[in-house]
PDB file of C-alpha atoms and ligand atoms in Angstrom:
ATOM      1  CA  UNK N   1     115.635 114.231  76.559  1.00 90.00           C
ATOM      2  CA  UNK N   2     114.632 112.044  79.341  1.00 96.00           C
ATOM      3  CA  UNK N   3     116.528 109.055  80.350  1.00 97.00           C
ATOM      4  CA  UNK N   4     114.503 105.886  79.860  1.00 98.00           C
ATOM      5  CA  UNK N   5     114.496 103.062  82.350  1.00 98.00           C
ATOM      6  CA  UNK N   6     113.428  99.421  81.590  1.00 98.00           C
ATOM      7  CA  UNK N   7     112.607  97.246  84.693  1.00 98.00           C
ATOM      8  CA  UNK N   8     113.355  93.594  84.568  1.00 98.00           C
ATOM      9  CA  UNK N   9     111.128  91.643  87.025  1.00 98.00           C
ATOM     10  CA  UNK N  10     109.967  88.126  87.632  1.00 96.00           C
ATOM     11  CA  UNK N  11     107.460  88.526  90.546  1.00 96.00           C
ATOM     12  CA  UNK N  12     104.726  90.460  92.256  1.00 96.00           C
ATOM     13  CA  UNK N  13     106.036  93.771  91.148  1.00 98.00           C
ATOM     14  CA  UNK N  14     105.782  95.766  94.197  1.00 98.00           C
ATOM     15  CA  UNK N  15     109.132  97.462  93.504  1.00 98.00           C
ATOM     16  CA  UNK N  16     108.118  98.000  89.921  1.00 98.00           C
ATOM     17  CA  UNK N  17     105.171  99.850  91.164  1.00 98.00           C
ATOM     18  CA  UNK N  18     107.108 102.026  93.471  1.00 98.00           C
ATOM     19  CA  UNK N  19     109.530 102.917  90.768  1.00 98.00           C
ATOM     20  CA  UNK N  20     106.852 103.874  88.126  1.00 98.00           C
ATOM     21  CA  UNK N  21     105.111 106.022  90.762  1.00 98.00           C
ATOM     22  CA  UNK N  22     108.346 107.808  91.736  1.00 98.00           C
ATOM     23  CA  UNK N  23     109.107 108.672  88.180  1.00 98.00           C
ATOM     24  CA  UNK N  24     105.499 109.593  87.126  1.00 97.00           C
ATOM     25  CA  UNK N  25     105.920 113.221  85.630  1.00 95.00           C
ATOM     26  CA  UNK N  26     109.579 113.304  86.650  1.00 97.00           C
ATOM     27  CA  UNK N  27     111.377 116.089  84.722  1.00 96.00           C
ATOM     28  CA  UNK N  28     114.385 113.956  83.327  1.00 96.00           C
ATOM     29  CA  UNK N  29     113.647 110.395  83.888  1.00 98.00           C
ATOM     30  CA  UNK N  30     110.843 108.048  82.705  1.00 98.00           C
ATOM     31  CA  UNK N  31     109.938 104.393  83.034  1.00 98.00           C
ATOM     32  CA  UNK N  32     109.782 102.862  79.535  1.00 98.00           C
ATOM     33  CA  UNK N  33     108.875  99.404  79.975  1.00 98.00           C
ATOM     34  CA  UNK N  34     108.882  96.091  82.034  1.00 98.00           C
ATOM     35  CA  UNK N  35     110.477  92.926  80.910  1.00 98.00           C
ATOM     36  CA  UNK N  36     109.422  89.774  82.594  1.00 98.00           C
ATOM     37  CA  UNK N  37     110.264  86.016  82.093  1.00 96.00           C
ATOM     38  CA  UNK N  38     107.119  84.587  83.839  1.00 96.00           C
ATOM     39  CA  UNK N  39     103.978  84.699  81.845  1.00 94.00           C
ATOM     40  CA  UNK N  40     101.640  84.823  85.063  1.00 95.00           C
ATOM     41  CA  UNK N  41     103.685  87.129  87.117  1.00 98.00           C
ATOM     42  CA  UNK N  42     101.888  89.751  89.049  1.00 98.00           C
ATOM     43  CA  UNK N  43     104.119  92.435  87.583  1.00 98.00           C
ATOM     44  CA  UNK N  44     102.034  92.186  84.452  1.00 98.00           C
ATOM     45  CA  UNK N  45      98.867  93.441  86.490  1.00 98.00           C
ATOM     46  CA  UNK N  46     101.109  96.280  87.682  1.00 98.00           C
ATOM     47  CA  UNK N  47     102.075  97.365  84.252  1.00 98.00           C
ATOM     48  CA  UNK N  48      98.500  97.325  82.977  1.00 98.00           C
ATOM     49  CA  UNK N  49      97.246  99.391  86.021  1.00 98.00           C
ATOM     50  CA  UNK N  50     100.050 101.894  85.585  1.00 98.00           C
ATOM     51  CA  UNK N  51      99.905 102.096  81.845  1.00 98.00           C
ATOM     52  CA  UNK N  52     103.410 100.874  81.205  1.00 98.00           C
ATOM     53  CA  UNK N  53     104.464  98.655  78.217  1.00 98.00           C
ATOM     54  CA  UNK N  54     105.305  95.021  79.430  1.00 98.00           C
ATOM     55  CA  UNK N  55     106.989  92.197  77.349  1.00 98.00           C
ATOM     56  CA  UNK N  56     107.323  88.576  78.176  1.00 97.00           C
ATOM     57  CA  UNK N  57     110.482  86.652  77.094  1.00 96.00           C
ATOM     58  CA  UNK N  58     111.071  82.858  77.759  1.00 93.00           C
ATOM     59  CA  UNK N  59     114.285  81.853  79.489  1.00 91.00           C
ATOM     60  CA  UNK N  60     116.011  80.694  76.312  1.00 92.00           C
ATOM     61  CA  UNK N  61     114.865  83.857  74.376  1.00 92.00           C
ATOM     62  CA  UNK N  62     116.274  85.779  77.109  1.00 91.00           C
ATOM     63  CA  UNK N  63     119.470  84.161  77.399  1.00 90.00           C
ATOM     64  CA  UNK N  64     120.205  84.518  73.804  1.00 91.00           C
ATOM     65  CA  UNK N  65     119.892  88.368  74.334  1.00 93.00           C
ATOM     66  CA  UNK N  66     119.657  89.416  70.661  1.00 93.00           C
ATOM     67  CA  UNK N  67     115.794  90.107  70.681  1.00 94.00           C
ATOM     68  CA  UNK N  68     116.059  91.820  74.159  1.00 96.00           C
ATOM     69  CA  UNK N  69     118.909  93.969  73.050  1.00 97.00           C
ATOM     70  CA  UNK N  70     117.117  94.837  69.802  1.00 97.00           C
ATOM     71  CA  UNK N  71     113.887  95.856  71.755  1.00 97.00           C
ATOM     72  CA  UNK N  72     115.908  97.931  74.238  1.00 97.00           C
ATOM     73  CA  UNK N  73     117.622  99.789  71.321  1.00 97.00           C
ATOM     74  CA  UNK N  74     114.382 100.379  69.435  1.00 97.00           C
ATOM     75  CA  UNK N  75     112.730 101.922  72.609  1.00 98.00           C
ATOM     76  CA  UNK N  76     115.747 103.966  73.407  1.00 98.00           C
ATOM     77  CA  UNK N  77     116.267 102.372  77.008  1.00 98.00           C
ATOM     78  CA  UNK N  78     119.223 103.944  78.821  1.00 98.00           C
ATOM     79  CA  UNK N  79     119.074 102.290  82.166  1.00 98.00           C
ATOM     80  CA  UNK N  80     118.055  98.782  83.382  1.00 98.00           C
ATOM     81  CA  UNK N  81     116.941  97.970  86.933  1.00 98.00           C
ATOM     82  CA  UNK N  82     116.546  94.438  88.090  1.00 98.00           C
ATOM     83  CA  UNK N  83     113.601  94.498  90.513  1.00 98.00           C
ATOM     84  CA  UNK N  84     113.009  90.917  91.722  1.00 96.00           C
ATOM     85  CA  UNK N  85     114.441  89.324  88.449  1.00 95.00           C
ATOM     86  CA  UNK N  86     115.144  85.531  88.697  1.00 90.00           C
ATOM     87  CA  UNK N  87     117.379  84.911  85.723  1.00 91.00           C
ATOM     88  CA  UNK N  88     121.058  85.631  85.255  1.00 91.00           C
ATOM     89  CA  UNK N  89     121.542  88.478  82.852  1.00 94.00           C
ATOM     90  CA  UNK N  90     123.473  87.378  79.771  1.00 94.00           C
ATOM     91  CA  UNK N  91     126.947  88.994  79.057  1.00 95.00           C
ATOM     92  CA  UNK N  92     125.859  90.866  75.875  1.00 96.00           C
ATOM     93  CA  UNK N  93     123.334  92.804  77.930  1.00 97.00           C
ATOM     94  CA  UNK N  94     125.806  93.556  80.738  1.00 97.00           C
ATOM     95  CA  UNK N  95     128.282  94.663  78.348  1.00 96.00           C
ATOM     96  CA  UNK N  96     125.776  96.968  76.629  1.00 97.00           C
ATOM     97  CA  UNK N  97     124.667  98.502  79.864  1.00 97.00           C
ATOM     98  CA  UNK N  98     127.878  98.424  81.824  1.00 95.00           C
ATOM     99  CA  UNK N  99     127.497 101.248  84.527  1.00 95.00           C
ATOM    100  CA  UNK N 100     123.919 101.543  83.675  1.00 98.00           C
ATOM    101  CA  UNK N 101     122.213  98.352  85.279  1.00 98.00           C
ATOM    102  CA  UNK N 102     121.584  97.890  89.011  1.00 98.00           C
ATOM    103  CA  UNK N 103     120.023  95.038  90.963  1.00 97.00           C
ATOM    104  CA  UNK N 104     118.197  95.187  94.394  1.00 97.00           C
ATOM    105  CA  UNK N 105     118.856  92.354  96.731  1.00 97.00           C
ATOM    106  CA  UNK N 106     116.902  91.819  99.993  1.00 98.00           C
ATOM    107  CA  UNK N 107     119.767  91.186 102.362  1.00 98.00           C
ATOM    108  CA  UNK N 108     123.073  92.688 103.439  1.00 98.00           C
ATOM    109  CA  UNK N 109     125.284  91.184 100.742  1.00 97.00           C
ATOM    110  CA  UNK N 110     127.704  89.328 100.512  1.00 96.00           C
ATOM    111  CA  UNK N 111     125.567  87.633 103.163  1.00 97.00           C
ATOM    112  CA  UNK N 112     122.534  85.563 101.806  1.00 97.00           C
ATOM    113  CA  UNK N 113     123.471  86.095  98.091  1.00 96.00           C
ATOM    114  CA  UNK N 114     123.999  83.804  95.391  1.00 91.00           C
ATOM    115  CA  UNK N 115     122.095  81.199  93.273  1.00 87.00           C
ATOM    116  CA  UNK N 116     118.687  80.255  94.734  1.00 87.00           C
ATOM    117  CA  UNK N 117     118.754  83.380  97.018  1.00 92.00           C
ATOM    118  CA  UNK N 118     115.522  85.016  95.807  1.00 91.00           C
ATOM    119  CA  UNK N 119     112.789  86.642  97.812  1.00 89.00           C
ATOM    120  CA  UNK N 120     111.370  84.611 100.622  1.00 95.00           C
ATOM    121  CA  UNK N 121     114.335  82.213 100.573  1.00 95.00           C
ATOM    122  CA  UNK N 122     116.576  85.073 101.627  1.00 97.00           C
ATOM    123  CA  UNK N 123     114.377  86.047 104.640  1.00 98.00           C
ATOM    124  CA  UNK N 124     113.983  82.607 105.824  1.00 97.00           C
ATOM    125  CA  UNK N 125     117.770  81.989 105.690  1.00 97.00           C
ATOM    126  CA  UNK N 126     118.422  85.316 107.549  1.00 98.00           C
ATOM    127  CA  UNK N 127     115.701  84.392 110.235  1.00 98.00           C
ATOM    128  CA  UNK N 128     117.384  80.771 110.526  1.00 97.00           C
ATOM    129  CA  UNK N 129     120.762  82.109 110.990  1.00 97.00           C
ATOM    130  CA  UNK N 130     119.561  84.228 113.898  1.00 97.00           C
ATOM    131  CA  UNK N 131     120.920  87.463 112.341  1.00 98.00           C
ATOM    132  CA  UNK N 132     120.539  90.632 114.613  1.00 97.00           C
ATOM    133  CA  UNK N 133     119.868  92.667 111.408  1.00 98.00           C
ATOM    134  CA  UNK N 134     119.032  92.476 107.882  1.00 98.00           C
ATOM    135  CA  UNK N 135     118.520  95.073 105.064  1.00 98.00           C
ATOM    136  CA  UNK N 136     118.783  95.675 101.268  1.00 98.00           C
ATOM    137  CA  UNK N 137     121.802  95.933  98.873  1.00 98.00           C
ATOM    138  CA  UNK N 138     121.704  97.948  95.692  1.00 98.00           C
ATOM    139  CA  UNK N 139     124.581  96.925  93.383  1.00 98.00           C
ATOM    140  CA  UNK N 140     125.843  97.045  89.971  1.00 97.00           C
ATOM    141  CA  UNK N 141     125.145  93.995  87.828  1.00 96.00           C
ATOM    142  CA  UNK N 142     127.915  91.699  86.705  1.00 93.00           C
ATOM    143  CA  UNK N 143     127.907  88.051  85.520  1.00 90.00           C
ATOM    144  CA  UNK N 144     127.527  86.331  88.762  1.00 87.00           C
ATOM    145  CA  UNK N 145     124.532  86.038  91.123  1.00 87.00           C
ATOM    146  CA  UNK N 146     124.540  89.065  93.438  1.00 91.00           C
ATOM    147  CA  UNK N 147     128.365  89.686  93.158  1.00 91.00           C
ATOM    148  CA  UNK N 148     128.529  93.031  91.341  1.00 94.00           C
ATOM    149  CA  UNK N 149     130.076  95.862  93.304  1.00 96.00           C
ATOM    150  CA  UNK N 150     127.930  97.535  95.937  1.00 98.00           C
ATOM    151  CA  UNK N 151     126.479 101.041  95.507  1.00 98.00           C
ATOM    152  CA  UNK N 152     124.517 101.325  98.832  1.00 98.00           C
ATOM    153  CA  UNK N 153     123.007  99.246 101.632  1.00 98.00           C
ATOM    154  CA  UNK N 154     120.291 100.154 104.057  1.00 98.00           C
ATOM    155  CA  UNK N 155     119.589  98.128 107.335  1.00 98.00           C
ATOM    156  CA  UNK N 156     116.944  97.189 109.552  1.00 98.00           C
ATOM    157  CA  UNK N 157     116.873  95.594 113.009  1.00 98.00           C
ATOM    158  CA  UNK N 158     115.630  92.102 113.552  1.00 98.00           C
ATOM    159  CA  UNK N 159     113.351  91.729 116.600  1.00 97.00           C
ATOM    160  CA  UNK N 160     112.976  88.521 118.628  1.00 94.00           C
ATOM    161  CA  UNK N 161     109.376  88.169 117.351  1.00 96.00           C
ATOM    162  CA  UNK N 162     110.024  88.867 113.684  1.00 97.00           C
ATOM    163  CA  UNK N 163     108.834  86.186 111.306  1.00 98.00           C
ATOM    164  CA  UNK N 164     108.901  85.771 107.681  1.00 98.00           C
ATOM    165  CA  UNK N 165     105.989  88.325 106.993  1.00 98.00           C
ATOM    166  CA  UNK N 166     107.299  90.939 109.368  1.00 98.00           C
ATOM    167  CA  UNK N 167     110.780  90.801 107.986  1.00 98.00           C
ATOM    168  CA  UNK N 168     109.591  90.980 104.452  1.00 98.00           C
ATOM    169  CA  UNK N 169     107.620  93.934 105.154  1.00 98.00           C
ATOM    170  CA  UNK N 170     110.455  95.890 106.781  1.00 98.00           C
ATOM    171  CA  UNK N 171     112.615  94.821 103.784  1.00 98.00           C
ATOM    172  CA  UNK N 172     110.110  96.055 101.157  1.00 98.00           C
ATOM    173  CA  UNK N 173     109.582  99.185 103.004  1.00 98.00           C
ATOM    174  CA  UNK N 174     113.339  99.903 102.764  1.00 98.00           C
ATOM    175  CA  UNK N 175     113.328  98.697  99.088  1.00 98.00           C
ATOM    176  CA  UNK N 176     110.289 101.049  97.943  1.00 98.00           C
ATOM    177  CA  UNK N 177     111.721 104.008  99.842  1.00 98.00           C
ATOM    178  CA  UNK N 178     115.339 103.874  98.604  1.00 98.00           C
ATOM    179  CA  UNK N 179     115.650 102.217  95.250  1.00 98.00           C
ATOM    180  CA  UNK N 180     113.772 104.936  93.256  1.00 98.00           C
ATOM    181  CA  UNK N 181     115.812 107.830  94.927  1.00 98.00           C
ATOM    182  CA  UNK N 182     119.082 105.918  94.415  1.00 98.00           C
ATOM    183  CA  UNK N 183     118.294 105.295  90.820  1.00 98.00           C
ATOM    184  CA  UNK N 184     117.575 108.996  90.284  1.00 98.00           C
ATOM    185  CA  UNK N 185     120.725 110.056  91.892  1.00 97.00           C
ATOM    186  CA  UNK N 186     122.772 107.626  89.802  1.00 98.00           C
ATOM    187  CA  UNK N 187     120.979 108.869  86.572  1.00 97.00           C
ATOM    188  CA  UNK N 188     121.474 112.443  87.626  1.00 96.00           C
ATOM    189  CA  UNK N 189     125.180 111.825  88.399  1.00 94.00           C
ATOM    190  CA  UNK N 190     125.613 110.106  84.909  1.00 89.00           C
ATOM    191  CA  UNK N 191     123.861 113.127  83.097  1.00 82.00           C
ATOM    192  CA  UNK N 192     126.345 115.394  84.999  1.00 78.00           C
TER     193      UNK N 192
HETATM  194  C1  GAR Q 201     112.338  91.939  96.381  1.00 53.29           C
HETATM  195  O1  GAR Q 201     112.261  91.919  97.595  1.00 53.29           O
HETATM  196  C2  GAR Q 201     113.730  91.976  95.741  1.00 53.29           C
HETATM  197  O2  GAR Q 201     114.784  92.580  96.559  1.00 53.29           O
HETATM  198  C3  GAR Q 201     113.929  90.510  95.524  1.00 53.29           C
HETATM  199  O3  GAR Q 201     112.835  89.897  95.057  1.00 53.29           O
HETATM  200  C4  GAR Q 201     111.610  90.857  95.709  1.00 53.29           C
HETATM  201  C5  GAR Q 201     110.707  91.138  94.499  1.00 53.29           C
HETATM  202  O4  GAR Q 201     109.617  91.674  95.016  1.00 53.29           O
HETATM  203  N1  GAR Q 201     114.974  90.197  94.738  1.00 53.29           N
HETATM  204  C6  GAR Q 201     115.971  89.198  95.011  1.00 53.29           C
HETATM  205  O5  GAR Q 201     115.801  88.432  95.833  1.00 53.29           O
HETATM  206  C7  GAR Q 201     117.085  88.991  93.919  1.00 53.29           C
HETATM  207  N2  GAR Q 201     118.009  87.895  94.287  1.00 53.29           N
HETATM  208  P1  GAR Q 201     108.535  92.439  94.089  1.00 53.29           P
HETATM  209  O6  GAR Q 201     108.273  91.567  92.917  1.00 53.29           O
HETATM  210  O7  GAR Q 201     107.417  92.729  94.985  1.00 53.29           O
HETATM  211  O8  GAR Q 201     109.191  93.776  93.723  1.00 53.29           O
END
């Protein structure tokens, strides 16, 4: 049986699209659904275009966790990936998906992580600090913001003329290239 992934997302959904494309017709992994907390997020268009089920949950509904867990259970979801997801994941979901839930963060954690460090805010802070490099961090999800143990990081150089747009596109290129592959190898390892 294929391992099923649920993607939790709040934004534009470019990582969601990359993950869906990568696992299309994959022999042992499939993307089952997208769960999103923002009604008008671009990721709903991605889901529709790619023919993937998508569900909206409000913040409170999400934080009470029962309905989400029930949905994940009914659909037989094995793995969760947070791909640009804004809300803190409640302990009940973390407990149920221990060792099977990963997050992607657009900086070299522990630098530029924590509450409020999301999307463009991260890149702006990195540029403001005059960092020579940035990158992406893929880590296990725990109860904090961006504090779970690191699985892998990938770096890029920041040039003198880089701005928000150019840094963001370097980072997204890294994300789209590495996140699906890393997920695949984690799932493969778990299957043994
Ligand atoms: C991605 O860059 C992801 O790393 C970031 O949000 C963006 C979502 O883009 N996540 C965080 O900042 C988590 N703290 P997308 O909606 O186009 O996939």
